[in-house]
Amino acid sequence: MGGPREMNHEQRQRQHHYKDWPNEAAFNANANFVDVRTPVDISVAGHFPQYVAGALYRTGPGAYKIDSPGSKKGSLAVDHWFDGFTTTHKFDIHPGAKGTCDRICYSSFMQVEKLMATARDTGSLGAGITFGQRDPCDSLYRKAKSVFAPSTTSDPLSSNVGVVLRETLPAEAASIDEKRRVGRRLITITTDTVTAKHVDADTLEPLSITSQAAINPSLIGQMSAAHASHDRMTGEIFNFNLTLGPTPCYKVFRASPDGETEVLAEIKGGDVRGAYLHSLLLTENFVVLCVWPAYFTRMGLGMLWERNVIDALKFEPTSPTHWYVVDRKHGRGVVKEFTSPSFFCFHTVNAWEERGVSNDVVDIVCELVELPDTKILELLRYEYIVSSEAVQSRPLGGTEDKSIPTSHLVRYRLEQIAVREKSTDRPASAKRTMAVISGDLPRINPHYALKPHRYVYTALSRGKSSFLDGIGKTDMQNGTTTIWEEARHTPGEPIFVARPGAVNEDDGVILVVVFDGDASKSYLLCLDAQNLTEVARATVDGPVGLGFHGLHLPATPPKL
């Protein structure tokens, strides 16, 4: 009578995967170098519209747990999602007959083969700085050595750069050995340091590593935004270069399609401190650098001592967020400063200018995904987001909540900014005008960048799984959200592709890579962007790593 009861199927599943939502296979898809370097046809159901023809790229962690015969444990597990071994994926979408794309090919390339080989041999990620890896066996000697001799690598097969994909700058391409780049199309992968990796856009082969000093020798800092801001009309890219130390300095710069890179402003002195910033904002006339109080400790030296970013950060909830508005056209540098209460953010969404009676003064509306603090950084460790590990670290009914925190799409208004004249030197208040519960990894119709927009598409985390559990379309006009979801199917970042000639903002499709936890296979899903109903899907014969961000390059570039 008091003996153990036999569990039914559902109870066994819940014991193995958090909330019966398996995602483990997609977090460790490339643990054994399972690359598909020769594109293979994958099965298509439905009809992808012809205007999505081209290539969809995805990048991010492809594995986190590998065999390590050279270590005492016999295996190595990476701690944090941001440190997983990078794999880049490509879906070639071929135009077909009758206005559709009925043939899709898939390929992938593990970007860090040498790093993985070293990890197998040593059971360690090496002496370099990671985002969140903690080594309990670290000795005082090894830490001191890393402070005085931080590890860097110029080997593209060892450098774990894998967050954001963008087109390669001319100055970056020129810095790559001519024998390696001639005759190749390039794309670039970035992260939150000044390092960029350049890969062959067709084969995904990693070719070269460069730093921002390659495009301007004055950009000698250590940190930058993984998400540079891009003006589609001019082709310019904007970012910052942060030098840590006794006098931290943000150099806000513009990289032009003609190969020139110009520093627009240097922000330093006073209460300026080095912070972890993942993105920034751009309007027609201004760059907005928003510095939330997630500060590097010990002037940045804490990162060298701890050998990871997380343990070298301190969030200060009582400190203000600083907003610096930088002129991008007339050489005026910082034209106005604003402050607001503290928050944390990974991803900005969009920004635009609104004019009043005079064209000489504008307000800037800034939209971003806001979090209350930096707890999200700790909660993106694999032990909390992998379904088979979360059943232990996040017991159902437990008192401590380890779920991904609720985020909000918010808008701030920066008022009375002179377009040509110097604004007041006194900091003003950035006014928070709206907030809507949302997901993260936001995307909009790219034709509405730098303009007022209505719809934002995000990946949702509503507590139904240990990680992501749906796609949301948020209407910022009325605060409502339309949702696509399928039980035990884990989506990634939604990417908007507009229908040529569209009049309505949401006239197009969403492309998103989804992992089917029941079949242990991933598929490229195409959703109608207006109502999030399924249009088509193309299924890979296995899991695709749950990575970060993607890039869609059309077969025929659209007219701007």
Coordinates of C-alpha atoms in Angstrom, one line a residue:
M1 CA 0.0 0.0 0.0
G2 CA 2.8 2.4 0.8
G3 CA 5.0 1.3 -2.2
P4 CA 5.9 3.5 -5.2
R5 CA 3.2 4.1 -7.8
E6 CA 3.9 3.5 -11.5
M7 CA 4.0 6.7 -13.5
N8 CA 1.9 7.1 -16.6
H9 CA 3.4 8.3 -19.9
E10 CA 2.6 12.0 -19.2
Q11 CA 4.3 11.9 -15.8
R12 CA 7.4 10.2 -17.2
Q13 CA 7.6 12.9 -20.0
R14 CA 7.2 15.7 -17.4
Q15 CA 10.0 14.1 -15.4
H16 CA 12.3 14.0 -18.4
H17 CA 11.4 17.4 -20.0
Y18 CA 10.3 20.6 -18.3
K19 CA 6.5 20.9 -18.7
D20 CA 6.6 18.2 -21.3
W21 CA 8.1 20.5 -23.9
P22 CA 11.4 18.9 -25.2
N23 CA 14.0 21.2 -26.7
E24 CA 17.3 19.5 -25.7
A25 CA 18.2 18.2 -29.1
A26 CA 18.1 21.7 -30.7
F27 CA 20.5 23.1 -28.0
N28 CA 23.0 20.3 -28.8
A29 CA 22.4 19.8 -32.5
N30 CA 26.0 20.0 -33.6
A31 CA 27.7 18.3 -30.7
N32 CA 29.5 15.9 -33.1
F33 CA 30.3 18.2 -36.0
V34 CA 27.1 17.2 -37.8
D35 CA 27.5 19.7 -40.6
V36 CA 25.6 19.8 -43.9
R37 CA 28.2 21.5 -45.9
T38 CA 26.8 20.4 -49.3
P39 CA 23.3 21.9 -49.6
V40 CA 20.6 19.3 -49.5
D41 CA 17.0 19.5 -50.6
I42 CA 14.5 19.5 -47.8
S43 CA 10.8 18.6 -48.0
V44 CA 8.4 21.5 -48.6
A45 CA 4.7 21.6 -47.6
G46 CA 2.6 24.5 -48.8
H47 CA 4.0 27.3 -51.1
F48 CA 6.5 29.9 -50.1
P49 CA 5.8 33.1 -52.0
Q50 CA 8.2 33.9 -54.8
Y51 CA 9.3 37.2 -53.2
V52 CA 11.1 35.3 -50.3
A53 CA 13.5 33.7 -52.9
G54 CA 17.1 34.2 -51.8
A55 CA 18.8 33.0 -48.7
L56 CA 17.9 33.0 -45.0
Y57 CA 20.9 32.8 -42.7
R58 CA 20.8 31.8 -39.1
T59 CA 23.7 31.9 -36.5
G60 CA 24.2 31.0 -32.9
P61 CA 25.1 28.1 -30.6
G62 CA 24.9 24.7 -32.2
A63 CA 26.2 22.7 -29.3
Y64 CA 27.0 23.1 -25.6
K65 CA 27.8 19.6 -24.3
I66 CA 30.6 17.5 -25.9
D67 CA 32.7 14.5 -25.1
S68 CA 36.1 15.5 -23.8
P69 CA 38.4 12.5 -23.5
G70 CA 41.3 14.7 -22.4
S71 CA 39.5 15.9 -19.3
K72 CA 39.0 14.3 -15.9
K73 CA 35.2 14.2 -16.3
G74 CA 35.3 12.9 -19.8
S75 CA 32.9 15.6 -21.0
L76 CA 32.6 19.4 -21.2
A77 CA 29.4 21.3 -20.7
V78 CA 29.3 25.0 -21.6
D79 CA 27.5 27.0 -18.9
H80 CA 25.8 29.8 -20.8
W81 CA 23.7 30.0 -24.0
F82 CA 25.9 32.9 -25.2
D83 CA 29.0 30.7 -25.0
G84 CA 27.7 27.8 -27.0
F85 CA 29.8 26.6 -30.0
T86 CA 28.7 28.7 -33.0
T87 CA 27.1 27.1 -36.1
T88 CA 25.8 29.1 -39.0
H89 CA 22.9 27.8 -41.1
K90 CA 21.6 28.7 -44.6
F91 CA 18.3 28.0 -46.3
D92 CA 18.5 28.6 -50.0
I93 CA 15.0 29.4 -51.2
H94 CA 14.8 28.9 -55.0
P95 CA 12.2 30.7 -57.1
G96 CA 9.8 28.4 -58.9
A97 CA 6.8 28.5 -61.2
K98 CA 3.4 30.2 -60.6
G99 CA 4.7 32.8 -58.2
T100 CA 6.0 30.3 -55.6
C101 CA 9.2 28.8 -54.2
D102 CA 8.8 25.1 -54.0
R103 CA 12.5 24.1 -53.7
I104 CA 14.5 24.8 -50.5
C105 CA 18.0 23.6 -49.7
Y106 CA 19.7 23.5 -46.3
S107 CA 23.3 23.7 -45.3
S108 CA 25.3 24.5 -42.2
F109 CA 28.9 25.1 -41.0
M110 CA 30.3 24.7 -37.5
Q111 CA 32.3 27.9 -37.1
V112 CA 34.6 26.9 -34.3
E113 CA 36.0 23.4 -35.2
K114 CA 39.4 24.2 -33.7
L115 CA 37.9 25.6 -30.5
M116 CA 35.8 22.4 -30.1
A117 CA 38.8 20.2 -30.8
T118 CA 40.8 22.1 -28.0
A119 CA 37.8 21.7 -25.7
R120 CA 37.7 18.0 -26.4
D121 CA 41.4 17.6 -25.6
T122 CA 41.6 19.8 -22.5
G123 CA 38.1 19.9 -21.1
S124 CA 38.2 23.7 -21.1
L125 CA 37.3 26.7 -23.2
G126 CA 40.8 28.0 -22.8
A127 CA 42.1 31.2 -21.2
G128 CA 40.0 33.7 -23.1
I129 CA 37.1 35.7 -21.8
T130 CA 33.7 34.1 -22.1
F131 CA 30.2 35.6 -21.5
G132 CA 29.3 33.4 -18.5
Q133 CA 31.6 30.3 -18.2
R134 CA 32.7 29.6 -14.6
D135 CA 35.6 27.2 -13.9
P136 CA 35.6 26.0 -10.3
C137 CA 39.1 24.7 -10.8
D138 CA 40.5 28.1 -11.7
S139 CA 43.6 28.9 -9.7
L140 CA 44.7 32.2 -8.5
Y141 CA 47.8 31.9 -10.7
R142 CA 45.7 31.3 -13.8
K143 CA 43.5 34.3 -13.1
A144 CA 46.4 36.5 -12.5
K145 CA 48.0 35.3 -15.7
S146 CA 44.8 36.1 -17.7
V147 CA 44.8 39.6 -16.3
F148 CA 48.3 40.3 -17.6
A149 CA 48.0 38.3 -20.8
P150 CA 44.4 38.2 -22.0
S151 CA 43.8 35.6 -24.7
T152 CA 42.9 36.6 -28.2
T153 CA 42.8 34.7 -31.4
S154 CA 42.8 35.7 -35.1
D155 CA 42.0 32.1 -36.2
P156 CA 38.4 32.2 -37.6
L157 CA 38.0 28.5 -36.7
S158 CA 38.8 29.2 -33.0
S159 CA 37.0 32.6 -32.5
N160 CA 33.5 32.0 -31.1
V161 CA 31.8 35.0 -32.8
G162 CA 28.2 34.2 -33.6
V163 CA 25.5 36.6 -32.6
V164 CA 24.3 38.9 -35.5
L165 CA 24.6 38.6 -39.2
R166 CA 25.0 41.6 -41.5
E167 CA 26.5 42.5 -44.9
T168 CA 30.2 43.1 -44.9
L169 CA 31.6 46.6 -45.0
P170 CA 34.0 47.5 -47.8
A171 CA 36.8 48.4 -45.4
E172 CA 36.4 45.0 -43.7
A173 CA 36.5 43.2 -47.0
A174 CA 39.6 45.1 -48.0
S175 CA 41.4 44.0 -44.8
I176 CA 40.9 40.3 -45.7
D177 CA 43.7 38.6 -47.5
E178 CA 43.1 39.0 -51.2
K179 CA 43.6 35.3 -52.0
R180 CA 40.9 34.4 -49.6
R181 CA 38.3 37.0 -50.6
V182 CA 38.6 37.4 -54.4
G183 CA 35.6 35.9 -56.2
R184 CA 33.6 35.3 -53.0
R185 CA 30.4 37.0 -51.7
L186 CA 30.8 37.8 -48.0
I187 CA 28.7 38.2 -44.9
T188 CA 29.8 39.2 -41.5
I189 CA 29.0 37.9 -38.0
T190 CA 29.4 40.2 -35.0
T191 CA 29.2 40.0 -31.2
D192 CA 29.4 42.5 -28.3
T193 CA 33.1 43.0 -28.7
V194 CA 35.0 44.8 -31.5
T195 CA 35.7 41.5 -33.2
A196 CA 33.9 40.5 -36.4
K197 CA 34.1 37.2 -38.3
H198 CA 33.7 37.2 -42.1
V199 CA 32.4 34.1 -43.9
D200 CA 31.7 33.0 -47.4
A201 CA 28.1 33.8 -48.1
D202 CA 27.7 30.7 -50.3
T203 CA 29.6 28.0 -48.4
L204 CA 29.5 29.6 -44.9
E205 CA 33.2 28.9 -44.6
P206 CA 34.9 31.2 -42.0
L207 CA 37.5 33.3 -43.7
S208 CA 38.9 36.0 -41.5
I209 CA 38.7 37.8 -38.1
T210 CA 39.0 41.6 -38.0
S211 CA 38.6 44.3 -35.3
Q212 CA 37.0 47.7 -35.6
A213 CA 40.5 49.2 -35.8
A214 CA 40.6 47.7 -39.4
I215 CA 38.0 50.2 -40.5
N216 CA 39.3 53.1 -38.4
P217 CA 42.6 53.0 -36.4
S218 CA 41.2 55.2 -33.7
L219 CA 38.6 52.5 -32.8
I220 CA 40.9 50.8 -30.2
G221 CA 38.3 49.9 -27.5
Q222 CA 37.2 46.5 -26.4
M223 CA 33.4 46.5 -26.5
S224 CA 30.7 47.4 -29.1
A225 CA 27.1 46.6 -29.9
A226 CA 26.4 43.3 -31.7
H227 CA 23.5 45.1 -33.3
A228 CA 24.8 48.0 -35.3
S229 CA 22.1 50.4 -36.6
H230 CA 21.7 50.5 -40.4
D231 CA 20.2 53.1 -42.7
R232 CA 18.8 51.3 -45.7
M233 CA 18.5 54.4 -47.7
T234 CA 22.2 55.5 -47.4
G235 CA 23.8 52.1 -46.8
E236 CA 25.5 53.5 -43.7
I237 CA 26.1 51.5 -40.5
F238 CA 26.4 53.2 -37.1
N239 CA 27.8 51.7 -33.9
F240 CA 30.0 52.6 -30.9
N241 CA 33.5 51.6 -29.8
L242 CA 33.9 51.5 -26.0
T243 CA 37.3 51.8 -24.4
L244 CA 37.3 50.6 -20.8
G245 CA 39.7 51.9 -18.2
P246 CA 40.1 54.9 -15.8
T247 CA 38.4 57.2 -18.3
P248 CA 35.9 55.1 -20.3
C249 CA 35.1 56.5 -23.7
Y250 CA 32.3 55.7 -26.2
K251 CA 33.3 56.6 -29.7
V252 CA 30.1 56.7 -31.8
F253 CA 31.0 56.2 -35.5
R254 CA 29.5 55.9 -39.0
A255 CA 30.8 53.4 -41.6
S256 CA 29.9 54.5 -45.1
P257 CA 29.4 52.2 -48.1
D258 CA 32.3 54.0 -49.8
G259 CA 34.7 52.6 -47.3
E260 CA 35.1 55.7 -45.0
T261 CA 34.6 55.4 -41.3
E262 CA 34.1 58.6 -39.3
V263 CA 33.9 59.2 -35.5
L264 CA 30.8 61.3 -34.9
A265 CA 31.2 61.9 -31.1
E266 CA 33.4 60.9 -28.1
I267 CA 31.4 60.5 -24.9
K268 CA 33.6 60.5 -21.8
G269 CA 34.3 62.3 -18.6
G270 CA 31.8 63.3 -15.8
D271 CA 29.5 60.4 -14.9
V272 CA 30.2 58.4 -18.0
R273 CA 30.9 54.7 -17.2
G274 CA 31.4 51.6 -19.3
A275 CA 28.2 49.5 -19.6
Y276 CA 27.1 46.3 -21.4
L277 CA 25.1 47.5 -24.4
H278 CA 23.8 45.1 -27.1
S279 CA 22.2 47.7 -29.5
L280 CA 21.6 51.4 -30.1
L281 CA 19.1 53.6 -32.0
L282 CA 19.1 55.6 -35.2
T283 CA 16.9 58.3 -36.8
E284 CA 17.1 60.3 -39.9
N285 CA 19.4 62.9 -38.3
F286 CA 20.6 61.4 -35.1
V287 CA 22.3 58.4 -33.4
V288 CA 20.9 57.7 -29.9
L289 CA 23.2 55.9 -27.5
C290 CA 21.2 54.7 -24.5
V291 CA 23.4 53.7 -21.6
W292 CA 21.5 51.6 -19.0
P293 CA 23.2 51.1 -15.7
A294 CA 24.6 47.6 -16.3
Y295 CA 28.2 48.7 -15.5
F296 CA 31.5 46.9 -15.8
T297 CA 33.2 46.7 -12.4
R298 CA 36.7 47.9 -11.6
M299 CA 36.9 50.0 -14.8
G300 CA 36.6 46.9 -16.9
L301 CA 39.4 45.0 -15.1
G302 CA 36.8 42.8 -13.4
M303 CA 36.2 41.1 -16.8
L304 CA 39.8 40.1 -17.0
W305 CA 39.9 38.8 -13.5
E306 CA 36.6 36.9 -13.6
R307 CA 37.3 35.8 -17.2
N308 CA 33.6 36.3 -18.1
V309 CA 31.3 39.2 -18.7
I310 CA 28.4 38.3 -16.3
D311 CA 30.5 38.3 -13.1
A312 CA 32.2 41.5 -14.1
L313 CA 28.8 43.4 -14.4
K314 CA 26.9 45.2 -11.7
F315 CA 23.4 46.5 -12.3
E316 CA 22.6 49.6 -10.3
P317 CA 18.8 49.9 -9.9
T318 CA 19.0 53.4 -8.3
S319 CA 21.2 54.9 -11.0
P320 CA 19.7 56.6 -14.0
T321 CA 19.7 55.5 -17.6
H322 CA 21.6 58.0 -19.8
W323 CA 20.5 58.9 -23.3
Y324 CA 23.0 60.6 -25.6
V325 CA 21.7 62.1 -28.8
V326 CA 24.5 62.4 -31.4
D327 CA 24.3 64.4 -34.6
R328 CA 24.9 62.2 -37.7
K329 CA 25.0 64.9 -40.4
H330 CA 26.4 68.2 -39.2
G331 CA 29.4 67.4 -37.0
R332 CA 28.0 68.7 -33.8
G333 CA 28.7 65.6 -31.6
V334 CA 26.4 65.1 -28.7
V335 CA 23.6 67.7 -29.1
K336 CA 21.5 66.8 -26.1
E337 CA 21.4 64.4 -23.1
F338 CA 18.5 62.8 -21.3
T339 CA 18.0 60.6 -18.3
S340 CA 15.3 58.1 -17.2
P341 CA 14.9 55.6 -14.4
S342 CA 17.0 52.5 -14.6
F343 CA 16.2 49.5 -16.8
F344 CA 18.0 46.9 -18.9
C345 CA 17.7 46.0 -22.5
F346 CA 19.1 43.7 -25.1
H347 CA 17.2 44.8 -28.2
T348 CA 16.2 48.2 -29.5
V349 CA 13.4 48.1 -32.1
N350 CA 13.2 51.4 -33.9
A351 CA 13.3 55.2 -33.6
W352 CA 12.0 58.1 -35.5
E353 CA 11.6 61.9 -35.5
E354 CA 8.4 63.8 -35.0
R355 CA 8.3 67.5 -35.9
G356 CA 6.1 70.1 -34.4
V357 CA 5.4 73.6 -35.7
S358 CA 9.1 74.2 -36.6
N359 CA 11.2 71.9 -38.7
D360 CA 14.2 73.1 -36.7
V361 CA 13.3 71.1 -33.6
V362 CA 12.2 67.5 -33.3
D363 CA 11.1 65.0 -30.7
I364 CA 12.6 61.5 -31.0
V365 CA 10.5 58.4 -30.3
C366 CA 12.6 55.4 -29.2
E367 CA 11.2 51.9 -29.0
L368 CA 12.9 49.0 -27.3
V369 CA 12.3 45.8 -25.4
E370 CA 12.7 46.7 -21.7
L371 CA 13.6 44.4 -18.7
P372 CA 13.7 45.6 -15.1
D373 CA 17.2 44.5 -14.5
T374 CA 20.0 42.1 -15.6
K375 CA 18.6 38.9 -14.0
I376 CA 17.9 37.6 -17.5
L377 CA 21.7 37.2 -18.0
E378 CA 21.9 34.6 -15.3
L379 CA 18.7 32.9 -16.3
L380 CA 19.9 32.2 -19.8
R381 CA 22.3 29.5 -18.5
Y382 CA 21.8 26.1 -20.1
E383 CA 20.7 24.6 -16.8
Y384 CA 17.6 26.7 -16.9
I385 CA 16.6 26.8 -20.6
V386 CA 17.4 23.2 -21.7
S387 CA 14.3 21.1 -21.1
S388 CA 16.0 18.1 -19.7
E389 CA 18.1 20.1 -17.3
A390 CA 15.4 22.5 -16.2
V391 CA 13.4 19.7 -14.7
Q392 CA 16.1 19.6 -12.0
S393 CA 17.0 23.3 -11.7
R394 CA 13.4 24.6 -12.0
P395 CA 11.2 22.1 -10.1
L396 CA 7.5 22.7 -10.7
G397 CA 6.0 24.2 -7.6
G398 CA 9.4 25.5 -6.5
T399 CA 9.6 28.7 -4.5
E400 CA 12.3 30.4 -6.6
D401 CA 11.2 31.5 -10.1
K402 CA 13.9 30.7 -12.7
S403 CA 11.7 31.5 -15.8
I404 CA 12.7 34.1 -18.3
P405 CA 11.5 37.5 -16.9
T406 CA 8.6 39.3 -18.5
S407 CA 9.7 42.0 -21.0
H408 CA 7.8 45.0 -22.3
L409 CA 7.8 46.8 -25.6
V410 CA 8.2 50.4 -24.5
R411 CA 8.4 53.8 -26.1
Y412 CA 10.4 56.8 -24.7
R413 CA 10.1 60.4 -26.0
L414 CA 13.1 62.6 -26.2
E415 CA 11.8 66.1 -26.6
Q416 CA 13.0 69.4 -28.2
I417 CA 16.1 68.4 -30.0
A418 CA 17.5 71.0 -32.4
V419 CA 18.2 69.7 -35.9
R420 CA 21.0 72.1 -36.6
E421 CA 21.7 74.2 -33.5
K422 CA 23.2 73.2 -30.2
S423 CA 20.5 72.2 -27.7
T424 CA 20.6 72.9 -24.0
D425 CA 23.5 71.4 -22.1
R426 CA 21.2 70.5 -19.2
P427 CA 20.0 66.9 -19.2
A428 CA 16.3 66.6 -19.8
S429 CA 14.0 63.7 -18.9
A430 CA 13.2 60.9 -21.3
K431 CA 9.5 60.3 -21.0
R432 CA 8.2 56.7 -21.0
T433 CA 5.0 57.0 -23.0
M434 CA 3.7 53.4 -23.4
A435 CA 4.5 49.8 -22.3
V436 CA 3.1 46.5 -23.7
I437 CA 3.9 43.0 -22.4
S438 CA 5.9 41.3 -25.2
G439 CA 8.5 38.8 -26.1
D440 CA 12.0 39.6 -27.3
L441 CA 14.1 39.1 -30.4
P442 CA 12.0 41.9 -32.0
R443 CA 11.7 42.5 -35.8
I444 CA 9.6 44.9 -37.8
N445 CA 8.9 45.5 -41.5
P446 CA 12.4 46.8 -42.5
H447 CA 10.9 49.4 -44.8
Y448 CA 9.6 51.1 -41.7
A449 CA 13.0 51.5 -40.1
L450 CA 13.5 55.2 -39.0
K451 CA 9.8 55.8 -39.5
P452 CA 6.7 55.5 -37.3
H453 CA 5.5 51.9 -37.3
R454 CA 2.6 49.9 -35.8
Y455 CA 3.6 46.2 -35.6
V456 CA 6.4 44.4 -33.8
Y457 CA 7.1 40.7 -34.2
T458 CA 8.8 38.9 -31.3
A459 CA 9.6 35.4 -29.9
L460 CA 7.5 34.7 -26.8
S461 CA 8.4 33.1 -23.5
R462 CA 5.1 32.7 -21.6
G463 CA 6.2 29.9 -19.2
K464 CA 4.8 27.1 -21.2
S465 CA 8.3 25.7 -21.7
S466 CA 11.8 26.2 -20.3
F467 CA 12.5 28.5 -23.2
L468 CA 10.5 30.1 -26.1
D469 CA 7.0 29.0 -26.9
G470 CA 5.4 31.2 -29.6
I471 CA 5.6 34.0 -32.0
G472 CA 3.8 37.3 -31.2
K473 CA 2.6 40.2 -33.4
T474 CA 2.1 43.2 -31.2
D475 CA -0.1 46.1 -32.4
M476 CA 1.5 49.1 -30.7
Q477 CA -1.6 51.2 -31.6
N478 CA -4.0 49.2 -29.4
G479 CA -1.7 47.0 -27.3
T480 CA -3.1 43.7 -28.6
T481 CA -1.0 40.7 -29.5
T482 CA -1.8 38.0 -32.1
I483 CA 0.0 34.7 -31.4
W484 CA 1.2 31.7 -33.4
E485 CA 1.9 28.6 -31.2
E486 CA 2.2 24.9 -31.5
A487 CA 2.7 22.7 -28.4
R488 CA 6.2 21.4 -28.0
H489 CA 7.4 23.5 -31.0
T490 CA 10.2 26.0 -30.1
P491 CA 10.6 29.0 -32.4
G492 CA 13.5 31.4 -32.9
E493 CA 13.6 35.0 -34.1
P494 CA 10.8 36.0 -36.5
I495 CA 12.1 37.7 -39.7
F496 CA 9.8 39.9 -41.7
V497 CA 9.9 39.9 -45.6
A498 CA 7.7 42.4 -47.2
R499 CA 5.6 41.7 -50.3
P500 CA 6.9 43.9 -53.2
G501 CA 4.6 46.8 -53.8
A502 CA 2.8 46.4 -50.5
V503 CA 0.8 49.3 -49.1
N504 CA 0.0 47.9 -45.7
E505 CA 2.7 47.7 -43.1
D506 CA 2.0 44.0 -42.3
D507 CA 1.6 42.8 -45.9
G508 CA 4.3 40.2 -46.2
V509 CA 5.4 37.0 -44.4
I510 CA 7.4 35.9 -41.4
L511 CA 10.2 33.4 -41.7
V512 CA 11.2 31.6 -38.5
V513 CA 13.1 28.4 -37.8
V514 CA 11.2 26.2 -35.4
F515 CA 12.2 23.0 -33.5
D516 CA 9.6 20.2 -33.3
G517 CA 10.3 18.6 -30.0
D518 CA 8.2 15.5 -30.8
A519 CA 9.9 14.7 -34.1
S520 CA 13.3 16.1 -33.0
K521 CA 13.5 18.0 -36.3
S522 CA 13.5 21.6 -37.2
Y523 CA 11.7 23.4 -40.0
L524 CA 11.6 26.7 -41.7
L525 CA 8.1 28.1 -41.1
C526 CA 6.5 30.8 -43.3
L527 CA 3.6 32.7 -41.7
D528 CA 1.2 35.3 -43.1
A529 CA 2.4 38.5 -41.3
Q530 CA -1.1 39.8 -41.1
N531 CA -2.7 37.0 -39.1
L532 CA 0.2 34.6 -38.3
T533 CA -1.5 31.7 -40.1
E534 CA 0.8 29.1 -41.7
V535 CA 1.6 29.5 -45.4
A536 CA 4.3 26.8 -45.8
R537 CA 7.1 24.9 -44.0
A538 CA 10.3 23.2 -45.1
T539 CA 11.5 20.4 -42.8
V540 CA 15.2 19.6 -42.1
D541 CA 16.0 15.9 -41.4
G542 CA 17.3 16.7 -37.9
P543 CA 17.5 19.6 -35.4
V544 CA 18.9 23.0 -36.2
G545 CA 20.6 24.8 -33.3
L546 CA 18.5 27.2 -31.3
G547 CA 20.6 30.3 -32.1
F548 CA 20.2 34.0 -31.9
H549 CA 19.6 36.0 -35.0
G550 CA 19.1 35.7 -38.8
L551 CA 19.5 37.6 -42.1
H552 CA 17.4 37.3 -45.2
L553 CA 19.1 38.3 -48.4
P554 CA 16.7 38.4 -51.4
A555 CA 17.7 36.9 -54.7
T556 CA 16.9 40.2 -56.3
P557 CA 17.5 43.2 -53.9
P558 CA 14.3 45.2 -53.5
K559 CA 14.1 48.8 -54.6
L560 CA 14.6 51.2 -51.7

